[in-house]
Amino acid sequence: MNRSTTIMTVASVAVGGVLAYAVYFDYKRRTDANFRKQLRKEKKRVKQSQSQTPSESAQTATEGVDANDLRSALESVRNEEVPAGPEEKEQYFMKQVGVGEQLCAKGPIYHLSAAMCFYRALRVYPSPVELVVIYEKTVPPPVFQLVMELTNLDVKDRVEGYYTFFPPKAMNVAVETINVPDGKGATMSKKVLVVTKDFEAGEVIYQEDPIVAVLDADLQGKGTHCSYCLRQIQNDPIRPESDRLHSVYCSSDCQTQHNAHSQTLLFTLESPLPAALAPEMKGAQRDERENAQKAFVEYLIQTKRAAPELVARFVARQVSAETAKMLPRGILPGVASEPVLTDGGEYSLYDHLERLRYLEVNPADHETRVLKDVLQTALPGLEQFLTEDRHATFIGKMSYNSYGVYFGEGREDKPDTAARPENAEKTRTPCGTSKQIGTGFYAVSSYISHNCAPSAKPVFPTGTAQLQLMATHTLQKGDEITVAYVDVLQHSEETPEVARRRRRMELARGWRFACSCKRCAEEGLEGEIEEGGDESRVEDVVTRVEGS
């Protein structure tokens, strides 16, 4: 067993599932003397148990325990109900650790039962990697090894089973792995989206709501479009009294959803947690939070880029999703339940983001800091999840996978960007990024590849950020879905050569690859832009785990 691989995998899986509870747990450890005392007491008991049975440390963890036993134990734990509230989780954690150390003292025959207890505690602990380190130092080696075997088996099932559950079968699509040219004379493995039934041209394959969506910078706060659903506002907009970003809404429902998902945490002084979980915020803390938000808003206004705001809202929505899980009904009052992205399985928003391709980017020196300040002043401890490397990866994923939201043929009044063409922000918009009114990040649609003669087109007929994927020609079951990331039409003022160079240059600048689709091959342009090949990649941890 590769312990370091296990810990890295647990770390990646844990990010999406611990944010809100981690805040509560860390708060208890810092402020509750009885809680800290009980933690120390349980650790001491385990150490005493370990010192009283030194001969057990030489025994192998698999003695008398085979693969079937481990599988049965894991399934048994999975089928158990996990406490929802933070206080219930705390009591559950303490009980399982206490029972586990008692079973350790009874000898090898109870090792698997003890490991099951420690594994149950691991499931509800806000920082699994931290607890694994504690276990390694305090739990008898054979029991610790069984805990790690259970963890490995669980993670293996989650990783290998992900595409069994995702995307939902009702969406009429599936993810498959194919080999594609890498632009360097070789091939690379890439996941693509295929249809699971036949479609005629003009039929809608599926519809998908964004995980997060943001308005273009020039429209934010003007009162013309809703800051949540991006709908064009016909009547007087709703303007919150206190909102750093000057957001407006087409309805009170949109305001409620936006506040719950991300707005409250990022751009107001209200607590993003329910009252029962929220620590009191005093005057100095409120001032620090206000100043952090102002600095972040100033940065968004200055850069006029969507990716930094998309990342911030994605992190905030993770907090919202995990907070909801701690409530009795699993949802926040007045807030719609989280989108169903899988047919079963326990996957977080981070699980979906983690598997996507991305571009390596270098955010501005202070971009990570201004966002971390917002997170830290809202929920102390939350900022630790946003390292510079992770933030850069998040920006790269939003930049590579986001779609432009446009209505009809798109708008004509978007201001020209001051950025150099190679640095201008691009989105997957078939009529061109200059025609969009906002940007959305969609979990399923992120798997669709580009083609200059696409088989489908993203459209927004509801007048909101809800994406509908429409077939542009006949598709048979198993056919790959492709869309145009850029405007691939030839306009009246363009010659065929100019139109071809434009679309290929936009692809190279926005997504860093030379298109090798059939249309480009027939036009003899395979080698026109091929320097560097396809620069998109997947995270190393995903490559290692899936490869093993």
JSON list of N, CA and C in Angstrom, two decimals, residues 182-206:
[
{"chain": "A", "resi": 182, "resn": "ASP", "atom": "N", "xyz": [-2.08, 15.13, -29.94]},
{"chain": "A", "resi": 182, "resn": "ASP", "atom": "CA", "xyz": [-1.64, 16.10, -28.94]},
{"chain": "A", "resi": 182, "resn": "ASP", "atom": "C", "xyz": [-0.96, 17.31, -29.55]},
{"chain": "A", "resi": 183, "resn": "GLY", "atom": "N", "xyz": [-0.91, 17.36, -30.90]},
{"chain": "A", "resi": 183, "resn": "GLY", "atom": "CA", "xyz": [-0.27, 18.48, -31.57]},
{"chain": "A", "resi": 183, "resn": "GLY", "atom": "C", "xyz": [1.23, 18.37, -31.66]},
{"chain": "A", "resi": 184, "resn": "LYS", "atom": "N", "xyz": [1.78, 17.25, -31.15]},
{"chain": "A", "resi": 184, "resn": "LYS", "atom": "CA", "xyz": [3.23, 17.05, -31.16]},
{"chain": "A", "resi": 184, "resn": "LYS", "atom": "C", "xyz": [3.61, 15.77, -31.88]},
{"chain": "A", "resi": 185, "resn": "GLY", "atom": "N", "xyz": [2.68, 15.27, -32.71]},
{"chain": "A", "resi": 185, "resn": "GLY", "atom": "CA", "xyz": [2.95, 14.06, -33.46]},
{"chain": "A", "resi": 185, "resn": "GLY", "atom": "C", "xyz": [2.59, 12.78, -32.72]},
{"chain": "A", "resi": 186, "resn": "ALA", "atom": "N", "xyz": [2.02, 12.90, -31.53]},
{"chain": "A", "resi": 186, "resn": "ALA", "atom": "CA", "xyz": [1.61, 11.73, -30.75]},
{"chain": "A", "resi": 186, "resn": "ALA", "atom": "C", "xyz": [0.13, 11.89, -30.38]},
{"chain": "A", "resi": 187, "resn": "THR", "atom": "N", "xyz": [-0.35, 11.02, -29.51]},
{"chain": "A", "resi": 187, "resn": "THR", "atom": "CA", "xyz": [-1.74, 11.10, -29.05]},
{"chain": "A", "resi": 187, "resn": "THR", "atom": "C", "xyz": [-1.78, 11.23, -27.54]},
{"chain": "A", "resi": 188, "resn": "MET", "atom": "N", "xyz": [-2.91, 11.68, -27.04]},
{"chain": "A", "resi": 188, "resn": "MET", "atom": "CA", "xyz": [-3.12, 11.77, -25.61]},
{"chain": "A", "resi": 188, "resn": "MET", "atom": "C", "xyz": [-4.53, 11.30, -25.29]},
{"chain": "A", "resi": 189, "resn": "SER", "atom": "N", "xyz": [-4.71, 10.85, -24.06]},
{"chain": "A", "resi": 189, "resn": "SER", "atom": "CA", "xyz": [-6.02, 10.39, -23.61]},
{"chain": "A", "resi": 189, "resn": "SER", "atom": "C", "xyz": [-6.87, 11.59, -23.21]},
{"chain": "A", "resi": 190, "resn": "LYS", "atom": "N", "xyz": [-8.12, 11.58, -23.64]},
{"chain": "A", "resi": 190, "resn": "LYS", "atom": "CA", "xyz": [-9.02, 12.70, -23.33]},
{"chain": "A", "resi": 190, "resn": "LYS", "atom": "C", "xyz": [-10.43, 12.19, -23.14]},
{"chain": "A", "resi": 191, "resn": "LYS", "atom": "N", "xyz": [-11.12, 12.75, -22.17]},
{"chain": "A", "resi": 191, "resn": "LYS", "atom": "CA", "xyz": [-12.51, 12.39, -21.93]},
{"chain": "A", "resi": 191, "resn": "LYS", "atom": "C", "xyz": [-13.43, 13.30, -22.73]},
{"chain": "A", "resi": 192, "resn": "VAL", "atom": "N", "xyz": [-14.41, 12.70, -23.40]},
{"chain": "A", "resi": 192, "resn": "VAL", "atom": "CA", "xyz": [-15.33, 13.44, -24.25]},
{"chain": "A", "resi": 192, "resn": "VAL", "atom": "C", "xyz": [-16.75, 13.04, -23.90]},
{"chain": "A", "resi": 193, "resn": "LEU", "atom": "N", "xyz": [-17.71, 13.79, -24.41]},
{"chain": "A", "resi": 193, "resn": "LEU", "atom": "CA", "xyz": [-19.13, 13.54, -24.17]},
{"chain": "A", "resi": 193, "resn": "LEU", "atom": "C", "xyz": [-19.75, 12.92, -25.41]},
{"chain": "A", "resi": 194, "resn": "VAL", "atom": "N", "xyz": [-20.51, 11.84, -25.21]},
{"chain": "A", "resi": 194, "resn": "VAL", "atom": "CA", "xyz": [-21.20, 11.18, -26.32]},
{"chain": "A", "resi": 194, "resn": "VAL", "atom": "C", "xyz": [-22.68, 11.07, -25.98]},
{"chain": "A", "resi": 195, "resn": "VAL", "atom": "N", "xyz": [-23.51, 10.95, -27.02]},
{"chain": "A", "resi": 195, "resn": "VAL", "atom": "CA", "xyz": [-24.95, 10.80, -26.79]},
{"chain": "A", "resi": 195, "resn": "VAL", "atom": "C", "xyz": [-25.26, 9.33, -26.53]},
{"chain": "A", "resi": 196, "resn": "THR", "atom": "N", "xyz": [-26.28, 9.08, -25.74]},
{"chain": "A", "resi": 196, "resn": "THR", "atom": "CA", "xyz": [-26.68, 7.70, -25.42]},
{"chain": "A", "resi": 196, "resn": "THR", "atom": "C", "xyz": [-27.96, 7.30, -26.13]},
{"chain": "A", "resi": 197, "resn": "LYS", "atom": "N", "xyz": [-28.44, 8.16, -27.04]},
{"chain": "A", "resi": 197, "resn": "LYS", "atom": "CA", "xyz": [-29.61, 7.85, -27.86]},
{"chain": "A", "resi": 197, "resn": "LYS", "atom": "C", "xyz": [-29.51, 8.69, -29.14]},
{"chain": "A", "resi": 198, "resn": "ASP", "atom": "N", "xyz": [-30.35, 8.40, -30.10]},
{"chain": "A", "resi": 198, "resn": "ASP", "atom": "CA", "xyz": [-30.34, 9.14, -31.37]},
{"chain": "A", "resi": 198, "resn": "ASP", "atom": "C", "xyz": [-31.02, 10.49, -31.22]},
{"chain": "A", "resi": 199, "resn": "PHE", "atom": "N", "xyz": [-30.51, 11.48, -31.97]},
{"chain": "A", "resi": 199, "resn": "PHE", "atom": "CA", "xyz": [-31.10, 12.82, -31.99]},
{"chain": "A", "resi": 199, "resn": "PHE", "atom": "C", "xyz": [-31.14, 13.34, -33.42]},
{"chain": "A", "resi": 200, "resn": "GLU", "atom": "N", "xyz": [-32.18, 14.08, -33.72]},
{"chain": "A", "resi": 200, "resn": "GLU", "atom": "CA", "xyz": [-32.28, 14.77, -35.00]},
{"chain": "A", "resi": 200, "resn": "GLU", "atom": "C", "xyz": [-31.84, 16.22, -34.83]},
{"chain": "A", "resi": 201, "resn": "ALA", "atom": "N", "xyz": [-31.44, 16.84, -35.93]},
{"chain": "A", "resi": 201, "resn": "ALA", "atom": "CA", "xyz": [-31.03, 18.24, -35.89]},
{"chain": "A", "resi": 201, "resn": "ALA", "atom": "C", "xyz": [-32.16, 19.10, -35.32]},
{"chain": "A", "resi": 202, "resn": "GLY", "atom": "N", "xyz": [-31.82, 19.99, -34.41]},
{"chain": "A", "resi": 202, "resn": "GLY", "atom": "CA", "xyz": [-32.80, 20.87, -33.79]},
{"chain": "A", "resi": 202, "resn": "GLY", "atom": "C", "xyz": [-33.35, 20.36, -32.47]},
{"chain": "A", "resi": 203, "resn": "GLU", "atom": "N", "xyz": [-33.11, 19.08, -32.16]},
{"chain": "A", "resi": 203, "resn": "GLU", "atom": "CA", "xyz": [-33.60, 18.54, -30.88]},
{"chain": "A", "resi": 203, "resn": "GLU", "atom": "C", "xyz": [-32.66, 18.95, -29.74]},
{"chain": "A", "resi": 204, "resn": "VAL", "atom": "N", "xyz": [-33.24, 19.14, -28.56]},
{"chain": "A", "resi": 204, "resn": "VAL", "atom": "CA", "xyz": [-32.46, 19.48, -27.38]},
{"chain": "A", "resi": 204, "resn": "VAL", "atom": "C", "xyz": [-31.98, 18.18, -26.73]},
{"chain": "A", "resi": 205, "resn": "ILE", "atom": "N", "xyz": [-30.68, 18.06, -26.58]},
{"chain": "A", "resi": 205, "resn": "ILE", "atom": "CA", "xyz": [-30.08, 16.86, -25.99]},
{"chain": "A", "resi": 205, "resn": "ILE", "atom": "C", "xyz": [-30.25, 16.88, -24.48]},
{"chain": "A", "resi": 206, "resn": "TYR", "atom": "N", "xyz": [-29.97, 18.02, -23.85]},
{"chain": "A", "resi": 206, "resn": "TYR", "atom": "CA", "xyz": [-30.16, 18.17, -22.41]},
{"chain": "A", "resi": 206, "resn": "TYR", "atom": "C", "xyz": [-30.17, 19.66, -22.07]}
]
